[in-house]
CSV table of C-alpha atoms in Angstrom, one decimal:
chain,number,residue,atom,x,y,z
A,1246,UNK,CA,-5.7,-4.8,-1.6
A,1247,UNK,CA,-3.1,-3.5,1.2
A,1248,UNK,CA,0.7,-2.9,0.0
A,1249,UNK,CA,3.1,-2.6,3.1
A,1250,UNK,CA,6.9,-1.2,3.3
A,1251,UNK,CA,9.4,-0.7,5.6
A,1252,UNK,CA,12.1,1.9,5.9
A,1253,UNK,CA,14.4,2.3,8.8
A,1254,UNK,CA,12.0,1.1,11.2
A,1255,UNK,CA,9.1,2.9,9.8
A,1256,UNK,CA,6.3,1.6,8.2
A,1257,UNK,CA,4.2,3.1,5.7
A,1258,UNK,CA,1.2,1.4,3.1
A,1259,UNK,CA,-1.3,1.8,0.7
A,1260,UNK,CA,-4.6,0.5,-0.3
A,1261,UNK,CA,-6.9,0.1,-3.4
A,1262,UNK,CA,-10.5,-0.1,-2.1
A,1263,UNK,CA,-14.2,1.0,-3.3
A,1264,UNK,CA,-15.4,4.2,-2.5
A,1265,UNK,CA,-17.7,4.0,-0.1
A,1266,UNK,CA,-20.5,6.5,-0.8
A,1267,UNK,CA,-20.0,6.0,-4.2
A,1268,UNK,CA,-18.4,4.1,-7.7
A,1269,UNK,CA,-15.2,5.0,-7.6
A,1270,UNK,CA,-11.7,3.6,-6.5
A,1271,UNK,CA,-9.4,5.5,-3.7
A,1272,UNK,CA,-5.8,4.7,-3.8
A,1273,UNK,CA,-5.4,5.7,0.3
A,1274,UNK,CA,-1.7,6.2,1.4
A,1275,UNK,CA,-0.8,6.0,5.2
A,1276,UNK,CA,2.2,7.6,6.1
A,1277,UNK,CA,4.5,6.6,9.0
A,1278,UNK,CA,2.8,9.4,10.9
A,1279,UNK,CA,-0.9,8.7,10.3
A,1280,UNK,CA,-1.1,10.8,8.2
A,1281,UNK,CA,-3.4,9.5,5.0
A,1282,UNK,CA,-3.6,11.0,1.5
A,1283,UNK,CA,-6.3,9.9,-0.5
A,1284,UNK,CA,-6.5,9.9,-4.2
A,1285,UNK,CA,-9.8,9.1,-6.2
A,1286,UNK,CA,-10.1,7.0,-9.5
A,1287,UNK,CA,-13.2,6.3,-12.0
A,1288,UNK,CA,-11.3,3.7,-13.9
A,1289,UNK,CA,-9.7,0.3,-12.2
A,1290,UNK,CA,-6.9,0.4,-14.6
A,1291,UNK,CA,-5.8,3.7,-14.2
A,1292,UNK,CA,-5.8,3.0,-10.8
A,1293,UNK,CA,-3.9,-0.5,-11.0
A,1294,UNK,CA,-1.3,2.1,-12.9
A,1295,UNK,CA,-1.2,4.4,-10.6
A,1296,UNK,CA,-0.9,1.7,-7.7
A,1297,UNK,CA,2.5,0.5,-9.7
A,1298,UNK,CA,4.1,3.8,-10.4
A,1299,UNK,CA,3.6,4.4,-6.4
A,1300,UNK,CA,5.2,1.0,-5.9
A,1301,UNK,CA,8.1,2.0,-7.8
A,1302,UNK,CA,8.3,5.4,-6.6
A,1303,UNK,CA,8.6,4.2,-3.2
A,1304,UNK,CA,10.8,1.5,-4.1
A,1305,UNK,CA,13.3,4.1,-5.6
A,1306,UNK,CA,12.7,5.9,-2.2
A,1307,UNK,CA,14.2,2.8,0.0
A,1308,UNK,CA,10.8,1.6,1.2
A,1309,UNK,CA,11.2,-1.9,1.4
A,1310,UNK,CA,8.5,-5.3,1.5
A,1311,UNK,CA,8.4,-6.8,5.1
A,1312,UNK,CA,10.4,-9.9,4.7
A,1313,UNK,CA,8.6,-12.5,5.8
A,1314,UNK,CA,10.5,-15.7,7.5
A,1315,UNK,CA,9.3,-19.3,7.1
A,1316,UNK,CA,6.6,-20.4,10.1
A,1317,UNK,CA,7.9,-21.1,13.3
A,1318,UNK,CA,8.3,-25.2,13.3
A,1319,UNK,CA,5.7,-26.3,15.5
A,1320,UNK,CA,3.2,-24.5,15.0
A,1321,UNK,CA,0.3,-25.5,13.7
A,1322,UNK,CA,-3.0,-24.8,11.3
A,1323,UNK,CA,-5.7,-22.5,12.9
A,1324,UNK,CA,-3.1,-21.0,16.0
């Protein structure tokens, strides 16, 4: 699961995905300048905690949800 924000026209997110060599959960954070922090969990809840605590932490922060608008009127499924 990918999170994205905005903040004066930069753009930061985070993701919850599976380790990949081994059982555990990263919570990765991409900063606006690439930069990627990586934080390592055993237990999905405590990483579904973590992942709203960030959410509000950067919420405090200004960071923003990408508003997305309505789809462009004729357009249509699979373009």
């Amino acid at each position: 699961m990918i999170w994205f924000f905005e903040r004066h026209h930069a753009r930061l997110h985070y993701e919850i995905r599976r380790q990949t060599d081994g059982p555990n959960y990263e919570l990765v954070i991409t900063f606006p300048d690439g930069r990627q922090e990586i934080e390592l969990y055993a237990d999905p809840s405590a990483v579904m905690e973590r992942s709203i605590q960030l959410d509000r932490a950067l919420t405090d922060q200004g960071w923003e949800r990408p508003h997305v608008g309505p789809r462009t009127a004729g357009r249509t499924a699979g373009c």
